Coordinates of N, CA and C in Angstrom, one line a residue:
M1137 N 95.9 97.3 76.7 CA 96.9 98.1 77.3 C 96.3 98.8 78.5
V1138 N 97.0 98.7 79.7 CA 96.4 99.2 80.9 C 97.5 100.1 81.6
N1139 N 97.1 101.3 81.9 CA 98.0 102.2 82.7 C 97.3 102.7 83.9
S1140 N 98.0 103.1 84.9 CA 97.4 103.6 86.2 C 98.3 104.7 86.8
T1141 N 97.7 105.5 87.6 CA 98.4 106.4 88.5 C 98.0 106.1 89.9
P1142 N 98.9 105.8 90.8 CA 100.3 105.5 90.6 C 100.5 104.2 89.8
E1143 N 101.7 104.0 89.3 CA 102.0 102.7 88.6 C 102.3 101.6 89.6
N1144 N 102.6 100.4 89.0 CA 102.8 99.2 89.7 C 101.6 98.7 90.5
E1145 N 100.5 98.9 90.0 CA 99.2 98.4 90.6 C 98.9 97.0 90.1
T1146 N 98.3 96.2 90.9 CA 97.9 94.8 90.5 C 96.7 94.8 89.6
V1147 N 96.8 94.1 88.4 CA 95.7 94.1 87.4 C 95.1 92.7 87.4
F1148 N 93.7 92.7 87.5 CA 93.0 91.5 87.3 C 92.1 91.5 86.1
L1149 N 92.0 90.4 85.4 CA 91.0 90.3 84.3 C 90.0 89.2 84.6
D1150 N 88.8 89.6 84.8 CA 87.7 88.7 85.1 C 88.1 87.9 86.4
G1151 N 88.7 88.6 87.4 CA 89.0 88.0 88.6 C 90.3 87.3 88.7
E1152 N 91.1 87.2 87.6 CA 92.4 86.5 87.6 C 93.5 87.5 87.4
M1153 N 94.5 87.4 88.4 CA 95.6 88.3 88.3 C 96.4 88.1 87.0
I1154 N 96.7 89.2 86.3 CA 97.4 89.1 85.0 C 98.7 89.9 84.9
G1155 N 99.0 90.6 86.0 CA 100.2 91.4 86.0 C 100.1 92.7 86.8
S1156 N 101.0 93.7 86.5 CA 100.9 95.0 87.1 C 101.1 96.1 86.1
T1157 N 100.7 97.3 86.4 CA 100.7 98.4 85.5 C 102.1 99.0 85.4
P1158 N 102.5 99.5 84.3 CA 101.8 99.5 83.0 C 101.8 98.1 82.4
L1159 N 100.8 97.7 81.7 CA 100.6 96.3 81.2 C 100.1 96.3 79.8
E1160 N 100.8 95.5 79.0 CA 100.3 95.3 77.6 C 100.1 93.7 77.5
R1161 N 99.0 93.3 77.2 CA 98.7 91.9 77.2 C 98.0 91.4 75.9
A1162 N 98.5 90.4 75.2 CA 98.0 89.9 74.0 C 97.2 88.6 74.3
G1163 N 96.3 88.2 73.4 CA 95.7 86.9 73.5 C 94.4 87.0 74.4
I1164 N 93.9 88.1 74.7 CA 92.6 88.2 75.5 C 91.5 87.9 74.5
P1165 N 90.6 86.9 74.8 CA 89.5 86.6 73.9 C 88.6 87.8 73.6
A1166 N 88.0 87.8 72.4 CA 87.0 88.8 72.1 C 85.8 88.7 73.1
G1167 N 85.2 89.8 73.4 CA 84.1 89.8 74.3 C 84.2 90.9 75.4
T1168 N 83.3 90.9 76.3 CA 83.2 91.8 77.4 C 84.0 91.2 78.6
H1169 N 84.9 92.0 79.2 CA 85.7 91.6 80.3 C 85.7 92.7 81.4
E1170 N 85.9 92.3 82.6 CA 86.1 93.2 83.7 C 87.6 93.4 84.1
I1171 N 88.0 94.6 84.1 CA 89.4 94.9 84.5 C 89.3 95.5 85.9
T1172 N 90.1 95.0 86.8 CA 90.1 95.5 88.2 C 91.5 95.8 88.6
I1173 N 91.8 96.9 89.2 CA 93.1 97.3 89.6 C 93.1 97.6 91.1
T1174 N 94.1 97.0 91.8 CA 94.1 97.2 93.2 C 95.5 97.6 93.7
H1175 N 95.6 98.2 94.8 CA 96.9 98.6 95.4 C 96.6 98.9 96.9
D1176 N 97.5 98.4 97.8 CA 97.3 98.6 99.2 C 97.2 100.1 99.5
G1177 N 96.2 100.4 100.3 CA 96.0 101.8 100.7 C 95.2 102.6 99.7
Y1178 N 94.8 102.0 98.6 CA 94.0 102.7 97.6 C 92.7 102.1 97.4
M1179 N 91.7 102.8 96.9 CA 90.4 102.2 96.6 C 90.5 101.4 95.3
T1180 N 89.8 100.3 95.2 CA 89.8 99.4 94.0 C 89.2 100.1 92.9
W1181 N 89.7 100.0 91.7 CA 89.2 100.6 90.4 C 88.8 99.4 89.5
S1182 N 87.6 99.6 88.9 CA 87.1 98.5 88.1 C 86.4 99.1 86.9
H1183 N 86.5 98.4 85.7 CA 85.9 99.0 84.5 C 85.6 97.8 83.5
L1184 N 84.5 97.8 82.9 CA 84.2 96.8 81.8 C 84.7 97.3 80.5
I1185 N 85.4 96.3 79.8 CA 85.9 96.6 78.5 C 85.3 95.6 77.5
T1186 N 85.3 96.1 76.2 CA 84.9 95.2 75.1 C 86.1 95.0 74.2
V1187 N 86.6 93.8 74.1 CA 87.7 93.4 73.3 C 87.2 92.9 71.9
R1188 N 87.7 93.5 70.9 CA 87.3 93.1 69.5 C 88.5 92.3 68.9
Q1189 N 88.2 91.2 68.3 CA 89.3 90.4 67.7 C 90.1 91.2 66.7
G1190 N 91.5 91.1 66.9 CA 92.4 91.7 66.0 C 92.6 93.2 66.2
Q1191 N 92.0 93.8 67.3 CA 92.1 95.2 67.5 C 92.8 95.4 68.9
L1192 N 93.5 96.6 69.0 CA 94.1 97.0 70.3 C 93.0 97.6 71.1
T1193 N 92.8 97.2 72.4 CA 91.8 97.8 73.3 C 92.6 98.6 74.3
L1194 N 92.3 99.9 74.4 CA 92.9 100.7 75.4 C 91.9 100.9 76.5
V1195 N 92.4 100.7 77.7 CA 91.6 100.9 78.9 C 91.9 102.3 79.4
P1196 N 90.8 103.0 79.8 CA 91.1 104.4 80.3 C 92.1 104.3 81.5
T1197 N 93.0 105.3 81.6 CA 93.9 105.3 82.6 C 93.3 105.3 84.0
A1198 N 93.6 104.3 84.8 CA 93.0 104.2 86.2 C 93.7 105.2 87.1
R1199 N 93.0 106.1 87.7 CA 93.5 107.0 88.7 C 93.0 106.6 90.1
L1200 N 93.8 105.8 90.8 CA 93.3 105.3 92.0 C 93.3 106.4 93.1
R1201 N 92.3 106.4 93.9 CA 92.2 107.3 95.0 C 92.7 106.7 96.3
W1202 N 93.4 107.5 97.1 CA 93.9 107.1 98.4 C 92.7 106.8 99.3
A1203 N 92.7 105.6 100.0 CA 91.6 105.2 100.8 C 91.6 105.8 102.2
G1204 N 92.7 106.3 102.6 CA 92.9 106.9 103.9 C 92.4 108.2 104.0

């Protein structure tokens, strides 16, 4: 589950676009993955997560900073 401030940010998992925030996604394989969140005019946010099989993984709320 991925949330951000502001919302409607583009979410990438290991470099592949998977949707926009808020986002709940099932079927991510167990292991370590990189979540990246982007939005025009804001600094890119990135975080490593560890997904465990059969468990919900919450990503810390991404608070994007204005790049201007």
